Amino acid sequence: MRLEHHLDIHLNETRQFLPPVEFSSTAKIDAESYAQLQKEAQENPVAFWEKAARNLVWKKPWKTGLIWNAPKAQWFAEGKLNVTESCLDRHLATDRRHKNAIVWEGEDGEIQKITYEELHRQVCQLASVLVNKGIRVGDTVAIYMPLVPEAVVAMLACARVGAIHSVIFGGFSAESIKDRVNDAGCSLIITADGGYRKGQIVSLKKNIDKALQEQACPTVHTVLVYRRTNSDVEMTPGRDVWWQEAVQNLEKQDLLFDAVSVDSEHPLFILYTSGTTGKPKGIVHTSGGYLTQVAATTSWVFDLKEDDIYWCTADVGWITGHSYVVYGPLACGATVFLYEGAPLHPAPDRFWEMIEKHKISILYTAPTAIRTFMRLGDAHVKKHDLSSLRLLGTVGEPINPEAWMWYREIVGGSRCPIVDTWWQTETGAMMIAPVPGAVITKPGSATRPLPGIQMDVVDGNGQSCGTKMGGYLVARHPWPSMARGIWKDEDRFQETYWSQMPGLYFAGDGARIDEDGNFWIMGRIDDVVNISGHRIGTMEVESALVSHPLVAEAAVVARPDEITGQAIVAFVTLKENIAFDGNLEKKLMQTVTQQIGSFAKPAAIRFTDSLPKTRSGKIMRRLLRELATKGKITGDTTTLEDFSALVALQQEEAL
Ligand code: WTA
């Protein structure tokens, strides 16, 4: 385990912050009600979550709170609902009907405000279009969209007809789209002609065309294209349809669409995420349990109130976007702010300018963004009146205490509590996070498990580590928004998460618990790299590199990076008798961009004659990691088969 580096940092952190009195005196949950929630949850976690589930709209009540047959959970079994009724319809009967559900700003500065009534109307219409195109309950639909309100409409429209959406982040390449569409067997793709990023048009539809070339995705019969940029795109007759035209052509009776009731355990979406081996895993989330926990945690951790303007900066292509841009906030009737483009475009103060303009009160972003802003200097932030902010959140990777302090002081004016939230694609919703009006925070710690969640840190035998040492982060009890499986791969689900320590969910992270019961997350302990909060399997990058005709072998490791948290360093050997070509590095970068996406590009590629291996032929990534991080090897090399590879690499490093 590679826990040592982080342990040092955390052991020296002694600062702590009480919830500000001004905040906790008006908070939905104060210290007293938090203690009560914890008590109820401990006494009976299932009854506790059943109470939370009653905050949703159900078409038919459930019979059993939890049926647990590890690793298979059924939450609110036999209950029926449609998540869009909780996210939309119920608000129409209240004053929220005319409240903004979405305030959107395009990268070019265009602003759109969409009320709950209007969002409901758009979702109903797109749901009708989907049904007209033959989409039925249980069908899978891929969504490959820029961050425009229609991305949210697309997700909700799928949910409304009972179809399962698979959102593919707009940064993924055609190759990655193809793999995901085929794995999920999607029959329809929703995309746009393009989106804006850094002043350029990202040609989403072109990537879809490339992915579908030569019948590469035989299950797809329809591509629905939202016109966003008016850029030139080719429309394949019989397959491609303009979104706007399809909506315009709807019959009058199709303008409203009654939500299709589905089982609590009906899959709501698949979201692909990187693992340690092979291709990305399609993590499956279901309806009742997922919405229960995302709605409850949105309300508790963001202390969400009626007049908040809430901004989670994640793209809907990641789990954070699913749970805390779309489903959680809309179930709570929030006003969600959405921004289409790049954070520093056209100027480094774009974020702060928008916070001032839209009077954003809750900001939820990633440590990478915070570190980037920190490096750009305080002036960009201080230029703007950020007094509307009252709460700040972070997610996606460990936040270093200095970035936490900067966020607190410079962005939050030392008055806003910070909620550092730990969770994963697989957990669906937050698991460890402070409830801001009640919990004392420490810079760099996600604090403690939320009510109803039982986390622990254990050694290799599944024994609790206590507060003395670091170990593996696990969950001891099932939770409502837990992944129900990996799409079409039951065995891999069991093996990856449930077989390391019998009866416990193994998250893949290292952690330590301090004397006050605070959890300090130390990052992944497997071969998953976390770059700017994006999970990338080292295996995926290795396979991309090896697919290049000149490459014999590749080993990919992570090294710490001040801004992105981690960065990829690739060690590559070339096939015999290949003359080294100066452009090769660039070409290999292109290969990774083509096969995965540019966000997975290595920070450095090192060419070597051979890779250090054990006698059994396993690449010793541990040594390469050390080399990439420290520039030299100090660890144990006794199992190394051939020392010369390492010697050469070290010598090169010393030059
Ligand atoms: C890491 C993102 C430290 C962790 C929601 C986890 C964190 C992985 C935190 C999941 C945090 C997420 N502190 N580390 N607050 N939040 N992580 O699936 O390593 O994209 O396993 O979900 O990100 O990444 P994923």
XYZ file of C-alpha atoms and ligand atoms in Angstrom:
680
model
C 0.000 0.000 0.000
C 1.180 3.480 -0.819
C -0.091 5.326 2.163
C 3.035 6.762 3.711
C 3.208 10.037 1.784
C -0.285 11.121 2.768
C 0.007 9.889 6.311
C 2.782 12.374 7.023
C 0.735 15.301 5.796
C -2.303 14.336 7.786
C -0.609 13.478 11.025
C 0.676 17.029 11.240
C -2.660 18.736 10.628
C -4.057 20.132 13.851
C -6.270 23.019 12.743
C -9.974 22.637 13.241
C -13.039 24.763 12.608
C -16.327 24.790 14.451
C -19.453 25.374 12.380
C -19.815 29.186 12.292
C -22.536 30.268 14.740
C -24.189 32.397 12.086
C -24.417 29.363 9.843
C -25.522 26.777 12.361
C -28.155 29.007 13.939
C -30.149 28.927 10.704
C -28.978 25.525 9.433
C -31.524 22.801 8.688
C -29.503 20.445 10.868
C -27.755 21.748 13.967
C -25.615 19.798 16.420
C -28.625 18.568 18.345
C -30.662 17.362 15.384
C -27.514 15.803 13.905
C -26.987 13.771 17.081
C -30.610 12.681 16.877
C -30.214 11.613 13.232
C -27.057 9.647 14.091
C -28.823 7.939 16.945
C -31.821 6.925 14.835
C -29.539 5.686 12.080
C -27.443 3.617 14.448
C -30.440 2.045 16.118
C -31.978 0.953 12.850
C -30.278 1.980 9.608
C -32.959 0.446 7.415
C -35.829 2.214 9.196
C -33.751 5.383 9.030
C -33.471 5.173 5.244
C -37.118 4.194 4.921
C -37.966 7.482 6.577
C -35.783 9.307 4.030
C -37.431 7.383 1.177
C -40.825 8.706 2.281
C -39.696 12.141 1.105
C -40.009 10.891 -2.482
C -43.107 10.371 -4.594
C -44.034 6.675 -4.760
C -46.661 5.169 -7.019
C -46.834 2.051 -4.891
C -45.322 1.694 -1.415
C -42.489 -0.784 -0.897
C -42.950 -3.977 1.055
C -39.473 -4.491 2.483
C -36.943 -1.791 3.362
C -33.901 -3.887 2.525
C -33.371 -7.381 1.206
C -29.662 -8.050 1.560
C -28.067 -11.023 -0.028
C -24.463 -9.877 -0.362
C -23.450 -8.382 -2.708
C -27.014 -7.999 -4.002
C -29.144 -5.383 -2.317
C -32.760 -4.550 -2.918
C -33.853 -1.334 -1.313
C -37.530 -0.533 -0.921
C -38.377 -3.801 -2.622
C -41.582 -3.981 -4.626
C -42.103 -0.225 -4.374
C -42.908 1.558 -7.629
C -41.996 5.057 -8.696
C -40.639 7.193 -11.471
C -37.795 9.420 -10.328
C -38.917 12.306 -12.552
C -42.112 12.675 -10.521
C -39.982 13.495 -7.494
C -37.677 15.748 -9.531
C -40.367 17.581 -11.526
C -44.098 16.850 -11.221
C -44.411 17.293 -7.496
C -42.925 20.773 -7.642
C -45.597 21.861 -10.110
C -48.229 21.642 -7.412
C -46.335 24.200 -5.298
C -44.852 27.683 -5.666
C -41.841 26.039 -7.209
C -43.779 25.729 -10.444
C -42.426 29.126 -11.469
C -39.095 28.819 -9.724
C -35.996 28.427 -11.876
C -34.897 24.822 -11.977
C -31.911 25.673 -14.164
C -29.992 28.874 -14.736
C -27.548 28.220 -17.519
C -24.693 30.253 -18.904
C -23.077 29.267 -22.179
C -19.390 29.792 -22.681
C -20.254 32.598 -25.095
C -22.169 34.382 -22.313
C -25.704 33.433 -23.403
C -28.015 32.978 -20.417
C -31.108 30.774 -20.167
C -33.463 30.407 -17.241
C -35.755 27.407 -17.149
C -38.547 27.075 -14.602
C -39.693 23.756 -13.179
C -42.812 24.024 -15.315
C -40.768 24.571 -18.437
C -38.304 21.797 -17.600
C -41.214 19.429 -17.048
C -42.643 20.398 -20.433
C -39.355 19.813 -22.222
C -38.820 16.466 -20.519
C -42.327 15.294 -21.435
C -41.791 16.275 -25.050
C -38.482 14.521 -25.375
C -39.930 11.481 -23.630
C -42.607 11.388 -26.338
C -39.945 11.642 -29.031
C -38.076 8.714 -27.474
C -41.206 6.586 -27.375
C -42.026 7.515 -30.969
C -38.576 6.253 -31.857
C -39.374 2.922 -30.265
C -37.675 3.360 -26.893
C -39.333 1.321 -24.148
C -38.799 0.444 -20.494
C -35.372 -1.121 -19.964
C -33.886 0.006 -23.297
C -30.477 1.661 -23.083
C -29.836 5.132 -24.494
C -26.434 6.820 -24.787
C -26.148 10.559 -24.132
C -23.123 12.452 -25.501
C -23.824 16.112 -24.958
C -22.205 19.425 -24.102
C -23.147 20.944 -20.749
C -26.371 22.579 -21.919
C -29.763 22.290 -20.189
C -30.792 19.763 -22.829
C -28.265 17.301 -21.377
C -30.374 17.337 -18.215
C -33.573 17.115 -20.263
C -32.164 14.074 -22.077
C -31.365 12.243 -18.852
C -34.747 12.979 -17.316
C -36.602 12.057 -20.513
C -34.954 8.628 -20.476
C -35.878 8.215 -16.828
C -39.450 9.278 -17.574
C -39.987 6.447 -20.068
C -38.111 3.928 -17.924
C -35.163 3.749 -20.315
C -31.657 3.387 -18.873
C -29.311 6.213 -19.758
C -25.589 5.890 -20.227
C -24.040 9.340 -20.288
C -20.684 9.453 -22.034
C -18.548 12.440 -21.064
C -18.054 14.800 -24.035
C -14.261 14.492 -23.715
C -14.261 10.810 -24.674
C -13.063 9.776 -28.122
C -14.971 7.871 -30.811
C -13.194 4.694 -29.777
C -14.380 5.028 -26.176
C -17.922 5.844 -27.324
C -17.968 2.688 -29.425
C -16.915 0.480 -26.517
C -19.497 1.982 -24.193
C -22.372 1.950 -26.684
C -21.699 -1.673 -27.562
C -21.259 -2.840 -24.000
C -24.574 -1.283 -22.997
C -26.296 -2.294 -26.270
C -27.739 1.207 -26.789
C -30.406 1.561 -29.452
C -30.468 5.343 -29.526
C -27.872 8.076 -29.024
C -28.678 11.623 -27.995
C -26.009 14.125 -28.999
C -25.507 17.685 -30.268
C -23.898 19.155 -33.361
C -21.275 20.560 -31.002
C -20.543 22.437 -27.818
C -18.276 25.335 -26.900
C -15.038 24.901 -25.018
C -12.220 27.444 -24.804
C -13.832 29.403 -27.604
C -13.731 26.430 -29.962
C -16.494 24.164 -31.140
C -16.162 20.577 -29.953
C -17.587 18.443 -32.757
C -19.574 15.912 -30.798
C -21.649 14.659 -33.705
C -18.511 13.946 -35.738
C -17.232 11.712 -32.946
C -20.531 9.857 -32.930
C -20.354 9.403 -36.719
C -16.859 8.014 -36.332
C -17.942 5.639 -33.589
C -20.823 4.345 -35.725
C -18.778 3.994 -38.927
C -19.065 0.690 -40.786
C -21.779 -0.669 -38.558
C -19.427 -0.641 -35.593
C -22.384 -0.261 -33.215
C -25.052 -2.529 -34.686
C -27.618 -1.898 -31.940
C -27.968 1.836 -32.683
C -30.925 2.678 -34.926
C -31.419 6.384 -34.152
C -29.219 9.386 -33.418
C -31.041 12.393 -32.057
C -29.065 15.597 -32.646
C -29.596 18.801 -30.691
C -28.682 21.874 -32.688
C -26.443 23.962 -30.452
C -23.652 25.507 -32.516
C -25.175 25.513 -35.999
C -21.996 23.908 -37.232
C -21.977 21.758 -40.326
C -22.789 18.159 -39.622
C -23.664 15.278 -41.835
C -27.043 13.723 -41.144
C -27.360 10.084 -42.132
C -30.837 9.580 -43.625
C -32.972 7.060 -41.801
C -30.765 7.240 -38.712
C -30.167 10.848 -37.734
C -32.925 13.172 -36.586
C -32.767 16.780 -35.393
C -33.996 17.048 -31.797
C -35.735 20.383 -32.423
C -37.586 19.076 -35.484
C -38.688 15.917 -33.733
C -40.168 17.989 -30.892
C -41.865 20.374 -33.310
C -43.469 17.517 -35.165
C -45.068 16.027 -32.073
C -48.820 15.568 -32.080
C -50.717 17.612 -29.551
C -51.492 14.618 -27.364
C -47.774 13.874 -27.067
C -46.917 17.193 -25.459
C -47.582 15.758 -22.037
C -46.194 12.409 -21.066
C -47.240 10.445 -18.006
C -44.222 9.056 -16.211
C -43.872 5.292 -16.529
C -43.822 3.662 -13.090
C -40.974 1.255 -12.598
C -39.733 -0.956 -9.775
C -37.616 0.634 -7.082
C -34.820 -1.652 -8.281
C -35.256 -0.784 -11.967
C -31.936 0.485 -13.407
C -31.926 4.260 -13.793
C -28.537 4.528 -15.433
C -25.242 2.926 -16.313
C -22.090 4.966 -15.868
C -18.746 3.662 -17.037
C -15.774 4.079 -14.783
C -12.194 2.942 -14.850
C -11.038 -0.076 -12.935
C -7.762 -1.798 -12.396
C -8.083 -4.248 -15.240
C -9.499 -4.413 -18.714
C -12.196 -2.213 -20.110
C -14.209 0.335 -18.117
C -16.945 -1.089 -15.940
C -20.577 -0.135 -16.484
C -21.686 0.706 -12.964
C -25.434 0.179 -12.599
C -27.608 2.353 -10.371
C -31.270 1.809 -9.697
C -34.183 4.107 -8.968
C -35.663 4.201 -5.451
C -32.555 3.716 -3.342
C -30.409 5.950 -5.515
C -32.809 8.880 -5.426
C -33.425 8.452 -1.702
C -29.768 8.876 -0.821
C -28.879 11.562 -3.359
C -31.870 13.662 -2.294
C -31.193 13.209 1.429
C -27.484 13.970 1.181
C -28.096 17.020 -1.037
C -30.384 18.381 1.622
C -28.154 17.564 4.625
C -24.691 18.335 3.311
C -25.552 21.437 1.279
C -28.087 22.607 3.866
C -30.148 23.383 0.789
C -32.775 26.092 1.289
C -35.496 27.417 -0.972
C -33.660 30.539 -2.135
C -30.230 29.025 -2.674
C -28.581 29.269 -6.068
C -26.576 26.100 -6.193
C -23.636 25.415 -8.485
C -21.928 22.065 -8.803
C -19.241 22.525 -11.444
C -19.077 18.876 -12.525
C -20.015 17.779 -16.016
C -23.066 15.518 -16.258
C -20.733 12.951 -17.800
C -19.411 12.023 -14.344
C -21.200 10.631 -11.317
C -20.994 13.988 -9.532
C -22.992 15.483 -12.373
C -25.605 12.723 -12.169
C -26.100 12.872 -8.428
C -25.424 16.519 -7.555
C -26.199 18.457 -10.731
C -29.317 16.567 -11.759
C -31.061 14.099 -9.479
C -30.300 15.305 -5.946
C -30.844 19.049 -6.413
C -33.937 18.666 -8.611
C -35.507 16.226 -6.151
C -34.963 18.960 -3.543
C -36.503 21.637 -5.774
C -33.275 23.632 -5.998
C -32.211 26.241 -8.525
C -29.243 24.659 -10.266
C -26.692 26.809 -12.020
C -24.991 25.244 -15.060
C -22.001 26.545 -16.989
C -21.120 25.125 -20.367
C -17.490 25.981 -20.861
C -13.923 26.019 -19.617
C -13.206 27.515 -16.185
C -10.606 30.045 -17.308
C -12.330 31.208 -20.474
C -12.147 33.932 -21.616
C -10.373 35.166 -18.457
C -9.112 33.610 -15.213
C -11.925 35.223 -13.208
C -14.764 33.616 -15.169
C -15.952 31.555 -12.156
C -15.954 34.494 -9.779
C -17.627 36.746 -12.283
C -20.485 34.251 -12.664
C -20.805 33.733 -8.906
C -21.193 37.474 -8.468
C -23.566 37.870 -11.405
C -25.879 34.987 -10.521
C -25.570 35.409 -6.746
C -24.533 31.819 -6.303
C -24.782 30.736 -2.676
C -23.406 27.165 -2.740
C -20.343 26.164 -4.751
C -19.328 22.516 -5.116
C -16.137 21.903 -7.087
C -12.981 19.782 -7.297
C -9.600 20.215 -5.592
C -7.886 20.472 -8.985
C -9.920 23.547 -9.824
C -9.187 25.033 -6.405
C -5.442 24.448 -6.802
C -5.511 25.970 -10.290
C -7.226 29.112 -9.019
C -4.885 29.271 -6.057
C -1.907 29.301 -8.359
C -3.383 32.074 -10.491
C -3.355 34.360 -7.464
C -5.932 35.920 -5.169
C -6.518 39.052 -7.249
C -8.895 37.350 -9.697
C -11.094 36.237 -6.839
C -10.899 39.450 -4.862
C -11.970 41.508 -7.858
C -15.494 40.184 -7.331
C -18.143 40.463 -4.666
C -18.613 36.877 -3.507
C -20.756 37.725 -0.496
C -23.622 35.607 -1.882
C -21.615 32.449 -1.103
C -22.538 30.720 2.147
C -21.230 27.173 1.696
C -18.351 25.590 -0.213
C -17.890 21.958 -1.160
C -15.207 19.765 -2.677
C -15.191 16.298 -4.199
C -13.294 13.901 -6.397
C -9.827 13.663 -4.881
C -8.044 14.311 -1.632
C -7.722 18.028 -0.963
C -4.443 19.173 0.535
C -4.842 21.319 3.666
C -3.294 24.399 2.031
C -5.803 24.364 -0.824
C -8.575 23.832 1.728
C -7.415 26.865 3.714
C -7.162 29.003 0.589
C -10.676 27.976 -0.455
C -11.944 28.860 2.988
C -10.211 32.211 3.359
C -10.021 33.648 -0.116
C -13.152 32.252 -1.742
C -15.289 31.817 1.354
C -14.112 34.956 3.169
C -13.528 32.752 6.242
C -17.290 32.680 6.803
C -18.414 29.683 4.706
C -18.114 26.152 6.063
C -16.355 23.691 3.763
C -17.833 20.294 3.052
C -15.233 17.829 1.783
C -17.304 14.938 0.502
C -15.940 11.438 -0.067
C -17.807 9.069 -2.318
C -17.480 7.201 -5.619
C -19.259 6.278 -8.821
C -19.973 2.977 -7.111
C -21.435 4.501 -3.951
C -23.775 6.714 -6.013
C -24.018 9.345 -3.303
C -21.947 10.926 -0.556
C -20.763 8.591 2.182
C -18.304 10.570 4.303
C -18.909 14.302 4.659
C -19.581 16.899 7.329
C -23.106 18.147 7.900
C -22.060 21.807 7.917
C -24.155 23.195 10.771
C -23.108 20.411 13.121
C -19.717 18.880 12.430
C -16.284 20.311 13.270
C -14.103 20.312 10.161
C -10.364 19.820 9.737
C -8.537 20.869 6.558
C -7.968 17.757 4.447
C -10.427 15.450 6.172
C -13.838 14.490 4.809
C -14.727 14.127 8.523
C -17.182 11.359 9.353
C -19.632 8.966 7.722
C -23.070 10.450 7.144
C -25.985 9.219 9.230
C -27.045 5.766 8.028
C -23.581 4.993 6.603
C -21.155 2.660 8.338
C -17.580 3.040 7.173
C -14.404 1.676 8.674
C -10.694 1.363 8.010
C -9.412 -2.208 8.212
C -6.238 -4.209 7.732
C -5.786 -6.963 5.171
C -7.760 -9.387 7.347
C -10.750 -7.122 7.686
C -9.932 -6.145 11.280
C -10.554 -2.526 12.297
C -7.322 -0.520 12.384
C -8.547 1.796 15.121
C -6.851 5.176 15.217
C -3.266 3.969 15.262
C -2.652 3.145 11.645
C -3.867 3.502 8.098
C -5.565 0.755 6.132
C -8.292 -0.042 3.621
C -11.464 2.002 3.496
C -14.559 -0.234 3.642
C -18.311 -0.017 4.170
C -19.812 -2.347 6.749
C -23.481 -2.039 5.942
C -25.346 -1.718 2.625
C -26.600 1.764 1.716
C -29.494 2.773 -0.558
C -27.536 4.310 -3.450
C -24.975 1.520 -3.706
C -24.187 0.199 -7.184
C -26.240 -2.891 -7.889
C -23.685 -4.396 -10.207
C -21.513 -4.071 -13.258
C -23.539 -4.169 -16.458
C -23.510 -7.737 -17.795
C -20.699 -8.759 -15.464
C -21.916 -10.036 -12.112
C -18.681 -11.861 -11.350
C -16.510 -8.814 -11.780
C -18.701 -6.886 -9.353
C -18.359 -9.542 -6.686
C -14.667 -9.957 -7.292
C -13.731 -6.267 -7.422
C -15.624 -4.963 -4.454
C -16.799 -7.830 -2.287
C -14.199 -10.557 -2.298
C -11.164 -8.869 -0.739
C -12.687 -8.827 2.715
C -15.713 -11.057 3.124
C -18.874 -9.167 4.026
C -17.295 -5.756 3.495
C -17.460 -3.375 0.547
C -13.905 -2.532 -0.492
C -13.679 0.960 -1.962
C -10.134 0.810 -3.364
C -8.959 3.751 -1.223
C -6.558 3.924 1.698
C -7.589 5.876 4.792
C -6.933 6.527 8.452
C -9.252 7.435 11.304
C -8.038 9.959 13.889
C -8.809 10.144 17.624
C -11.877 12.288 16.952
C -13.325 9.790 14.504
C -12.414 11.820 11.428
C -11.554 9.971 8.230
C -8.458 11.011 6.283
C -8.606 9.646 2.747
C -5.249 8.881 1.227
C -6.260 8.096 -2.336
C -6.374 4.974 -4.447
C -4.312 2.009 -3.485
C -4.925 0.161 -6.731
C -3.860 0.930 -10.269
C -6.353 3.697 -10.766
C -4.974 7.175 -11.365
C -6.974 10.197 -10.330
C -6.171 13.098 -12.633
C -8.129 16.250 -11.866
C -10.741 14.049 -10.233
C -11.085 11.879 -13.347
C -10.506 8.217 -12.742
C -8.300 6.551 -15.301
C -7.133 2.953 -15.152
C -3.415 2.609 -15.828
C -4.278 -0.540 -17.789
C -6.424 1.441 -20.211
C -3.600 3.845 -20.985
C -1.157 0.958 -21.303
C -3.398 -0.817 -23.810
C -3.749 2.390 -25.805
C 0.039 2.803 -25.948
C 0.663 -0.815 -26.845
C -1.825 -0.573 -29.703
C 0.667 1.665 -31.488
C 2.539 -0.479 -34.035
C 5.996 0.541 -32.810
C 5.423 -0.097 -29.118
C 6.397 -3.393 -27.541
C 5.499 -2.785 -23.922
C 4.214 0.014 -21.761
C 3.924 0.566 -18.039
C 1.938 3.471 -16.725
C 2.282 4.861 -13.217
C 1.165 7.950 -11.370
C 3.228 10.646 -9.769
C 1.900 13.443 -7.561
C 1.144 16.701 -9.336
C 0.619 20.056 -7.679
C -2.398 20.987 -9.751
C -4.019 17.824 -11.072
C -3.403 15.752 -7.936
C -1.783 12.996 -9.916
C -0.191 12.836 -13.348
C 0.589 9.902 -15.608
C 4.127 8.867 -16.463
C 4.432 6.188 -19.125
C 7.478 3.944 -19.539
C 7.601 2.546 -23.031
C 9.783 0.007 -24.809
C 9.861 -0.159 -28.579
C 9.871 -3.175 -30.854
C 13.230 -4.567 -31.956
C 15.208 -2.671 -34.565
C 13.043 0.393 -34.528
C 14.981 3.573 -35.060
C 13.863 6.145 -32.506
C 11.703 8.733 -34.155
C 11.662 12.179 -32.539
C 7.957 12.521 -33.219
C 7.062 9.306 -31.522
C 6.194 10.905 -28.225
C 3.698 13.170 -29.962
C 2.265 10.251 -31.895
C 1.811 8.204 -28.746
C 0.053 11.116 -27.083
C -2.263 11.211 -30.090
C -2.909 7.503 -29.768
C -4.042 7.960 -26.172
C -6.216 10.908 -27.183
C -7.809 8.886 -29.953
C -8.442 5.802 -27.886
C -9.524 7.358 -24.613
C -9.602 11.151 -24.713
C -7.109 13.949 -24.270
C -7.662 14.117 -20.499
C -5.903 10.743 -20.188
C -2.692 11.885 -21.907
C 0.520 11.118 -20.008
C 2.410 14.078 -18.587
C 5.617 12.380 -19.687
C 6.653 9.399 -21.774
C 9.990 7.754 -21.005
C 11.511 5.445 -23.585
C 13.558 2.566 -22.230
C 15.225 -0.590 -23.563
C 13.439 -2.796 -21.083
C 11.102 -2.575 -18.137
C 11.993 -3.794 -14.642
C 10.281 -7.141 -14.071
C 10.054 -9.794 -11.421
C 11.298 -13.292 -12.136
C 7.723 -14.283 -12.849
C 7.554 -11.570 -15.499
C 5.390 -9.011 -13.722
C 6.302 -5.403 -14.370
C 7.386 -3.844 -11.088
C 5.257 -0.746 -11.207
C 6.187 0.044 -7.630
C 9.766 0.757 -8.710
C 8.678 2.780 -11.702
C 6.371 4.762 -9.483
C 9.247 5.531 -7.183
C 11.405 6.516 -10.100
C 8.704 8.769 -11.538
C 8.073 10.373 -8.160
C 11.491 10.666 -6.554
C 13.817 10.191 -9.504
C 15.581 7.305 -7.753
C 14.908 3.911 -6.268
C 15.243 3.347 -2.576
C 12.833 0.440 -2.138
C 13.408 -3.274 -2.172
C 14.675 -4.568 -5.520
C 15.482 -8.124 -4.487
C 12.796 -9.712 -6.648
C 13.959 -7.868 -9.723
C 14.989 -10.111 -12.593
C 17.122 -7.742 -14.619
C 18.693 -4.824 -12.887
C 20.060 -3.154 -15.990
C 16.752 -1.593 -17.023
C 16.520 0.238 -13.774
C 20.119 1.309 -13.738
C 19.753 2.845 -17.174
C 16.568 4.673 -16.241
C 18.091 6.020 -13.063
C 21.179 7.218 -14.857
C 19.034 9.009 -17.373
C 17.083 10.649 -14.590
C 20.283 11.881 -12.939
C 21.422 13.711 -16.090
C -11.479 9.827 -4.834
C -16.196 10.868 -7.593
C -10.466 12.087 -1.177
C -11.330 8.476 -4.160
C -17.327 11.283 -6.660
C -12.475 7.687 -4.754
C -11.799 11.405 -2.915
C -12.536 8.203 -6.165
C -12.831 12.278 -2.481
C -13.892 8.108 -6.758
C -12.577 13.086 -1.330
C -13.503 11.186 -4.235
N -11.388 12.949 -0.719
N -10.641 11.330 -2.259
N -13.473 13.954 -0.859
N -13.875 12.111 -3.329
N -12.256 10.769 -4.014
O -15.811 7.419 -8.997
O -10.092 7.922 -4.520
O -15.024 9.581 -10.042
O -12.250 6.296 -4.731
O -16.333 9.544 -7.915
O -12.149 9.584 -6.054
O -13.938 8.737 -8.006
P -15.287 8.791 -8.828
